[in-house]
């Protein structure tokens, strides 16, 4: 089926029907629908998966696994009220590490930060012997949630549970962003610098530039953005054209922030060139507003009027964190190994063996 151009729903149902299941009647039908729903879920077809989970969902005696999957499908489709009602029926103790994490990830991705934090704290208690990579995933997501809720100090407390030798690029950048949120600029720059020295992180170079802008060091910020740009150009040049689109947002932010630096350095005409480069990448309202602001400054300069550049900070693109790439990289690795050995990626066991050891 992997080589055939079929809709995921048709493929999932065909696979389910082709599996020899012990059982007859309604039980047999239940199993086939569940298998098809799980296939669709893993394919990312959450609407069709939800339809099948609903067929076998018993409101009177809800199954925790199906409730969890159905709630996640509904969340992915932004059907929040029904999703949260379904989520309330889930007995968390019956879910595996991966299933619990998946539900929390879904909640945090859809702005339900308080609920996600509850689940992450629950996971830290229940899966106390989890491996360091899983623990890092949880603390990273907790930091994201706390940051969204403007509790940066709580996020720092969460990250500081990880020993320095295991921090890695993502958590180091998280820590720098959080310090910058609290206006502790030197601490932020120190963390970003660690990430450049240990991991040669493009994101960290960019974030140092943002920190320098907050410190009113526009010359230093411009140099950092220029360094980021040169590294990024080399990286993109070595990649296939099909992969270059993933860097568009970073290119856009670099050019936009360089324009603000140049404006504050008294080079308004050059600033205009850089914001125009950003617009070529992303012609959105934010870039257009920045262009209008720069043109207003240039016009005032030509008239000999006094210009106040304090407002320019409102047009700066903020720091960047590493998101999905980190939280899923270890799971991709483990899933790849499991698939090669066992031919499946979803464990129905109560706990994940990797996290137990």
Short mmCIF file of C-alpha atoms in Angstrom, two decimals:
data_model
loop_
_atom_site.label_atom_id
_atom_site.label_comp_id
_atom_site.label_asym_id
_atom_site.label_seq_id
_atom_site.Cartn_x
_atom_site.Cartn_y
_atom_site.Cartn_z
CA UNK A 1 0.00 0.00 0.00
CA UNK A 2 2.93 2.37 0.60
CA UNK A 3 3.58 2.57 -3.16
CA UNK A 4 -0.06 3.13 -4.14
CA UNK A 5 -1.65 6.55 -4.51
CA UNK A 6 -4.59 5.95 -2.15
CA UNK A 7 -6.38 8.16 0.34
CA UNK A 8 -5.10 7.33 3.87
CA UNK A 9 -8.63 6.33 4.94
CA UNK A 10 -8.96 3.73 2.16
CA UNK A 11 -5.47 2.39 2.85
CA UNK A 12 -6.09 2.18 6.61
CA UNK A 13 -9.38 0.31 6.20
CA UNK A 14 -7.82 -2.07 3.67
CA UNK A 15 -4.93 -2.87 5.99
CA UNK A 16 -7.30 -3.39 8.93
CA UNK A 17 -9.47 -5.79 6.92
CA UNK A 18 -6.42 -7.74 5.76
CA UNK A 19 -5.26 -8.44 9.33
CA UNK A 20 -6.31 -11.82 10.71
CA UNK A 21 -7.88 -11.09 14.11
CA UNK A 22 -9.03 -13.69 16.61
CA UNK A 23 -12.62 -12.92 17.51
CA UNK A 24 -16.03 -12.72 15.95
CA UNK A 25 -18.95 -10.34 15.63
CA UNK A 26 -18.84 -6.94 17.28
CA UNK A 27 -15.47 -7.63 18.96
CA UNK A 28 -13.91 -8.32 15.56
CA UNK A 29 -15.45 -5.14 14.12
CA UNK A 30 -14.22 -3.15 17.14
CA UNK A 31 -10.64 -4.33 16.60
CA UNK A 32 -10.65 -3.54 12.89
CA UNK A 33 -11.96 -0.03 13.46
CA UNK A 34 -9.37 0.56 16.18
CA UNK A 35 -6.52 -0.62 13.93
CA UNK A 36 -7.74 1.57 11.05
CA UNK A 37 -8.12 4.55 13.41
CA UNK A 38 -4.58 4.07 14.77
CA UNK A 39 -3.17 3.90 11.23
CA UNK A 40 -4.96 7.12 10.29
CA UNK A 41 -3.79 8.75 13.52
CA UNK A 42 -0.16 7.90 12.75
CA UNK A 43 -0.68 9.13 9.15
CA UNK A 44 -1.83 12.49 10.55
CA UNK A 45 -5.37 12.20 9.17
CA UNK A 46 -6.96 13.26 12.47
CA UNK A 47 -10.45 13.96 11.09
CA UNK A 48 -10.95 10.44 9.69
CA UNK A 49 -9.23 8.89 12.73
CA UNK A 50 -11.62 10.76 15.05
CA UNK A 51 -14.62 9.47 13.08
CA UNK A 52 -13.46 5.88 13.61
CA UNK A 53 -12.58 6.38 17.28
CA UNK A 54 -16.09 7.80 17.81
CA UNK A 55 -17.63 4.64 16.32
CA UNK A 56 -16.03 2.50 19.02
CA UNK A 57 -16.14 5.06 21.84
CA UNK A 58 -18.44 3.98 24.66
CA UNK A 59 -19.74 7.05 26.52
CA UNK A 60 -20.96 4.91 29.44
CA UNK A 61 -17.67 2.98 29.80
CA UNK A 62 -15.01 5.05 28.02
CA UNK A 63 -11.73 3.27 27.24
CA UNK A 64 -8.73 5.35 28.35
CA UNK A 65 -6.63 4.62 25.27
CA UNK A 66 -9.46 5.52 22.87
CA UNK A 67 -10.42 8.59 24.94
CA UNK A 68 -6.83 9.82 24.80
CA UNK A 69 -6.57 9.28 21.04
CA UNK A 70 -9.97 10.87 20.38
CA UNK A 71 -9.14 13.90 22.55
CA UNK A 72 -5.84 14.36 20.70
CA UNK A 73 -7.56 14.12 17.29
CA UNK A 74 -10.11 16.72 18.32
CA UNK A 75 -7.39 19.02 19.65
CA UNK A 76 -5.49 18.75 16.36
CA UNK A 77 -8.66 19.93 14.60
CA UNK A 78 -9.14 22.82 17.07
CA UNK A 79 -12.40 21.31 18.40
CA UNK A 80 -11.43 22.32 21.92
CA UNK A 81 -14.61 21.98 23.98
CA UNK A 82 -15.33 18.42 22.87
CA UNK A 83 -11.64 17.55 23.17
CA UNK A 84 -11.44 18.79 26.75
CA UNK A 85 -14.66 17.00 27.69
CA UNK A 86 -13.16 13.76 26.33
CA UNK A 87 -9.85 14.46 28.03
CA UNK A 88 -11.60 14.75 31.42
CA UNK A 89 -12.67 11.08 31.09
CA UNK A 90 -9.09 9.81 30.65
CA UNK A 91 -7.57 7.89 33.54
CA UNK A 92 -3.98 9.16 33.31
CA UNK A 93 -2.60 6.16 35.21
CA UNK A 94 -3.60 3.84 32.37
CA UNK A 95 -1.60 5.68 29.69
CA UNK A 96 1.99 4.97 28.66
CA UNK A 97 4.69 7.64 28.77
CA UNK A 98 4.38 8.34 25.03
CA UNK A 99 0.58 8.55 25.14
CA UNK A 100 0.65 10.94 28.10
CA UNK A 101 3.36 13.06 26.50
CA UNK A 102 1.43 13.20 23.22
CA UNK A 103 -1.65 14.52 24.99
CA UNK A 104 0.36 17.19 26.85
CA UNK A 105 2.10 18.20 23.62
CA UNK A 106 -1.28 18.59 21.96
CA UNK A 107 -2.55 20.75 24.83
CA UNK A 108 0.48 23.04 24.85
CA UNK A 109 0.42 23.41 21.06
CA UNK A 110 -3.16 24.65 21.29
CA UNK A 111 -2.61 27.16 24.06
CA UNK A 112 -3.86 25.11 27.03
CA UNK A 113 -0.70 25.79 29.01
CA UNK A 114 -2.06 25.25 32.53
CA UNK A 115 -3.46 21.82 31.65
CA UNK A 116 -0.23 20.88 29.89
CA UNK A 117 1.83 21.91 32.93
CA UNK A 118 -0.38 19.75 35.15
CA UNK A 119 0.34 16.74 32.93
CA UNK A 120 4.09 17.42 32.74
CA UNK A 121 4.32 17.63 36.53
CA UNK A 122 2.28 14.44 36.80
CA UNK A 123 4.72 12.73 34.39
CA UNK A 124 7.74 13.81 36.43
CA UNK A 125 6.18 12.12 39.46
CA UNK A 126 4.84 9.00 37.79
CA UNK A 127 7.80 8.31 35.48
CA UNK A 128 10.46 9.37 37.97
CA UNK A 129 13.04 6.96 36.49
CA UNK A 130 12.69 8.25 32.94
CA UNK A 131 15.83 8.67 30.81
CA UNK A 132 17.57 12.05 30.59
CA UNK A 133 16.35 12.75 27.03
CA UNK A 134 12.70 12.32 28.02
CA UNK A 135 13.26 14.51 31.06
CA UNK A 136 14.81 17.21 28.84
CA UNK A 137 11.80 17.06 26.53
CA UNK A 138 9.45 17.63 29.46
CA UNK A 139 11.42 20.51 30.99
CA UNK A 140 11.76 22.16 27.57
CA UNK A 141 7.99 22.07 27.09
CA UNK A 142 7.39 23.24 30.65
CA UNK A 143 9.64 26.21 29.91
CA UNK A 144 7.59 26.95 26.78
CA UNK A 145 4.35 26.87 28.78
CA UNK A 146 5.66 29.00 31.65
CA UNK A 147 7.04 31.50 29.14
CA UNK A 148 3.65 31.80 27.44
CA UNK A 149 2.13 32.47 30.87
CA UNK A 150 4.82 35.11 31.62
CA UNK A 151 6.30 33.02 34.43
CA UNK A 152 9.88 33.10 33.12
CA UNK A 153 11.39 32.64 36.59
CA UNK A 154 9.38 29.41 37.05
CA UNK A 155 10.61 28.21 33.66
CA UNK A 156 14.22 28.83 34.70
CA UNK A 157 13.63 26.79 37.88
CA UNK A 158 12.35 23.93 35.73
CA UNK A 159 15.34 23.94 33.35
CA UNK A 160 17.84 24.15 36.21
CA UNK A 161 16.85 20.62 37.21
CA UNK A 162 18.95 19.39 34.26
CA UNK A 163 22.70 19.00 35.00
CA UNK A 164 24.97 21.28 32.93
CA UNK A 165 26.57 18.39 31.05
CA UNK A 166 23.16 17.35 29.67
CA UNK A 167 21.76 20.78 28.83
CA UNK A 168 22.30 20.59 25.07
CA UNK A 169 21.63 23.30 22.47
CA UNK A 170 17.87 23.57 22.96
CA UNK A 171 17.75 24.02 26.74
CA UNK A 172 20.74 26.38 26.67
CA UNK A 173 18.87 28.58 24.18
CA UNK A 174 15.70 28.27 26.27
CA UNK A 175 17.59 29.54 29.31
CA UNK A 176 19.04 32.48 27.37
CA UNK A 177 15.58 33.48 26.08
CA UNK A 178 14.13 33.31 29.58
CA UNK A 179 16.89 35.50 31.03
CA UNK A 180 16.25 37.99 28.24
CA UNK A 181 12.52 37.99 29.09
CA UNK A 182 13.55 39.03 32.62
CA UNK A 183 15.86 41.71 31.13
CA UNK A 184 18.94 39.96 32.53
CA UNK A 185 20.82 40.70 29.32
CA UNK A 186 24.33 39.61 30.32
CA UNK A 187 23.11 36.25 31.62
CA UNK A 188 21.16 35.80 28.39
CA UNK A 189 24.20 36.59 26.24
CA UNK A 190 26.30 34.16 28.28
CA UNK A 191 23.86 31.31 27.60
CA UNK A 192 23.63 32.12 23.89
CA UNK A 193 27.41 32.32 23.68
CA UNK A 194 27.67 28.86 25.27
CA UNK A 195 25.37 27.55 22.54
CA UNK A 196 27.55 29.06 19.80
CA UNK A 197 30.76 27.70 21.31
CA UNK A 198 29.49 24.19 22.10
CA UNK A 199 27.03 23.61 19.27
CA UNK A 200 27.80 26.30 16.64
CA UNK A 201 24.11 27.17 16.90
CA UNK A 202 22.71 29.47 14.19
CA UNK A 203 19.74 30.30 16.42
CA UNK A 204 22.08 31.30 19.26
CA UNK A 205 24.04 33.71 17.00
CA UNK A 206 20.74 35.29 15.98
CA UNK A 207 19.54 35.54 19.60
CA UNK A 208 22.77 37.28 20.65
CA UNK A 209 21.90 39.93 18.06
CA UNK A 210 18.46 40.39 19.64
CA UNK A 211 20.09 40.67 23.09
CA UNK A 212 22.49 43.34 21.77
CA UNK A 213 19.55 45.35 20.43
CA UNK A 214 17.93 45.22 23.88
CA UNK A 215 21.28 46.44 25.25
CA UNK A 216 21.21 49.34 22.71
CA UNK A 217 24.42 48.03 21.14
CA UNK A 218 23.26 48.30 17.53
CA UNK A 219 26.74 47.96 16.00
CA UNK A 220 27.29 44.73 17.93
CA UNK A 221 23.82 43.48 17.03
CA UNK A 222 24.39 44.17 13.33
CA UNK A 223 27.65 42.17 13.44
CA UNK A 224 25.90 39.21 15.11
CA UNK A 225 23.09 39.22 12.55
CA UNK A 226 25.65 39.45 9.74
CA UNK A 227 27.52 36.45 11.21
CA UNK A 228 24.22 34.53 11.40
CA UNK A 229 23.44 35.48 7.81
CA UNK A 230 26.80 34.25 6.51
CA UNK A 231 26.51 30.92 8.37
CA UNK A 232 22.94 30.49 7.14
CA UNK A 233 23.85 31.21 3.52
CA UNK A 234 26.60 28.58 3.66
CA UNK A 235 24.18 26.08 5.23
CA UNK A 236 21.50 26.72 2.64
CA UNK A 237 24.00 26.57 -0.25
CA UNK A 238 24.93 23.04 0.82
CA UNK A 239 21.28 21.93 0.86
CA UNK A 240 18.88 21.00 -1.91
CA UNK A 241 16.62 23.77 -3.22
CA UNK A 242 13.60 21.89 -1.87
CA UNK A 243 14.91 22.30 1.69
CA UNK A 244 15.60 26.03 1.57
CA UNK A 245 12.05 27.11 2.38
CA UNK A 246 12.46 25.98 5.99
CA UNK A 247 14.90 28.88 6.59
CA UNK A 248 12.67 31.64 5.21
CA UNK A 249 11.43 32.85 8.61
CA UNK A 250 14.99 33.12 9.94
CA UNK A 251 16.19 34.98 6.82
CA UNK A 252 13.24 37.33 7.18
CA UNK A 253 13.95 38.08 10.86
CA UNK A 254 17.66 38.63 10.20
CA UNK A 255 17.07 41.15 7.40
CA UNK A 256 14.32 42.91 9.34
CA UNK A 257 16.43 43.26 12.50
CA UNK A 258 19.47 44.37 10.49
CA UNK A 259 17.31 47.16 9.06
CA UNK A 260 16.45 48.34 12.59
CA UNK A 261 20.14 48.23 13.55
CA UNK A 262 21.14 50.28 10.51
CA UNK A 263 18.40 52.81 11.23
CA UNK A 264 19.76 53.31 14.77
CA UNK A 265 23.31 53.51 13.39
CA UNK A 266 22.30 56.53 11.27
CA UNK A 267 22.21 54.56 8.00
CA UNK A 268 18.53 54.92 7.13
CA UNK A 269 18.97 54.43 3.36
CA UNK A 270 20.72 51.09 3.96
CA UNK A 271 18.01 50.20 6.46
CA UNK A 272 15.48 50.66 3.65
CA UNK A 273 17.36 48.18 1.46
CA UNK A 274 17.35 45.51 4.18
CA UNK A 275 13.66 45.79 5.01
CA UNK A 276 12.95 45.48 1.29
CA UNK A 277 14.95 42.23 1.31
CA UNK A 278 12.78 41.00 4.18
CA UNK A 279 9.61 41.91 2.25
CA UNK A 280 10.81 39.88 -0.74
CA UNK A 281 10.84 36.86 1.60
CA UNK A 282 7.67 37.61 3.56
CA UNK A 283 5.34 40.36 2.43
CA UNK A 284 3.23 40.56 5.58
CA UNK A 285 1.75 43.38 7.66
CA UNK A 286 4.64 43.39 10.15
CA UNK A 287 7.23 43.98 7.46
CA UNK A 288 5.04 46.58 5.76
CA UNK A 289 4.66 48.42 9.09
CA UNK A 290 8.43 48.38 9.52
CA UNK A 291 8.88 49.72 5.98
CA UNK A 292 6.41 52.54 6.67
CA UNK A 293 8.25 53.42 9.89
CA UNK A 294 11.66 53.55 8.16
CA UNK A 295 10.24 55.66 5.32
CA UNK A 296 8.74 58.03 7.90
CA UNK A 297 12.17 58.44 9.54
CA UNK A 298 13.87 59.04 6.19
CA UNK A 299 11.27 61.67 5.27
CA UNK A 300 11.75 63.42 8.63
CA UNK A 301 15.54 63.42 8.11
CA UNK A 302 15.18 64.95 4.65
CA UNK A 303 13.03 67.72 6.13
CA UNK A 304 15.63 68.31 8.82
CA UNK A 305 13.21 67.33 11.56
CA UNK A 306 14.28 65.69 14.80
CA UNK A 307 13.72 61.94 14.87
CA UNK A 308 13.04 59.76 17.92
CA UNK A 309 14.12 56.15 17.34
CA UNK A 310 12.87 54.75 20.67
CA UNK A 311 9.84 53.42 18.83
CA UNK A 312 12.10 51.31 16.59
CA UNK A 313 12.33 48.60 19.28
CA UNK A 314 8.65 47.80 18.61
CA UNK A 315 9.59 46.52 15.15
CA UNK A 316 12.29 44.07 16.26
CA UNK A 317 11.66 40.35 15.75
CA UNK A 318 12.22 38.61 19.09
CA UNK A 319 14.36 35.64 20.11
CA UNK A 320 13.81 32.21 18.59
CA UNK A 321 13.57 28.91 20.43
CA UNK A 322 14.05 25.44 18.99
CA UNK A 323 10.67 23.76 19.00
CA UNK A 324 9.59 20.54 17.28
CA UNK A 325 13.04 19.57 16.08
CA UNK A 326 14.18 18.96 19.64
CA UNK A 327 11.09 17.45 21.18
CA UNK A 328 10.77 14.85 18.48
CA UNK A 329 14.37 14.10 17.52
CA UNK A 330 14.91 11.44 20.18
CA UNK A 331 11.47 9.95 19.48
CA UNK A 332 12.26 9.74 15.74
CA UNK A 333 15.48 7.91 16.61
CA UNK A 334 13.78 5.46 18.96
CA UNK A 335 10.82 4.93 16.60
CA UNK A 336 13.24 4.16 13.75
CA UNK A 337 15.03 1.55 15.86
CA UNK A 338 11.76 -0.02 17.07
CA UNK A 339 10.37 -0.12 13.53
CA UNK A 340 13.44 -1.96 12.24
CA UNK A 341 13.33 -4.51 15.06
CA UNK A 342 9.62 -5.00 15.74
CA UNK A 343 7.85 -3.45 12.76
CA UNK A 344 5.71 -1.10 14.87
CA UNK A 345 6.17 2.21 16.64
CA UNK A 346 3.26 2.24 19.07
CA UNK A 347 3.58 0.42 22.37
CA UNK A 348 0.40 -0.67 24.14
CA UNK A 349 2.33 -1.47 27.31
CA UNK A 350 1.43 0.51 30.41
CA UNK A 351 4.87 2.08 30.61
CA UNK A 352 7.57 2.74 28.07
CA UNK A 353 10.58 0.45 28.66
CA UNK A 354 12.99 3.16 27.53
CA UNK A 355 11.65 5.46 30.21
CA UNK A 356 11.66 2.80 32.91
CA UNK A 357 15.40 2.18 32.61
#
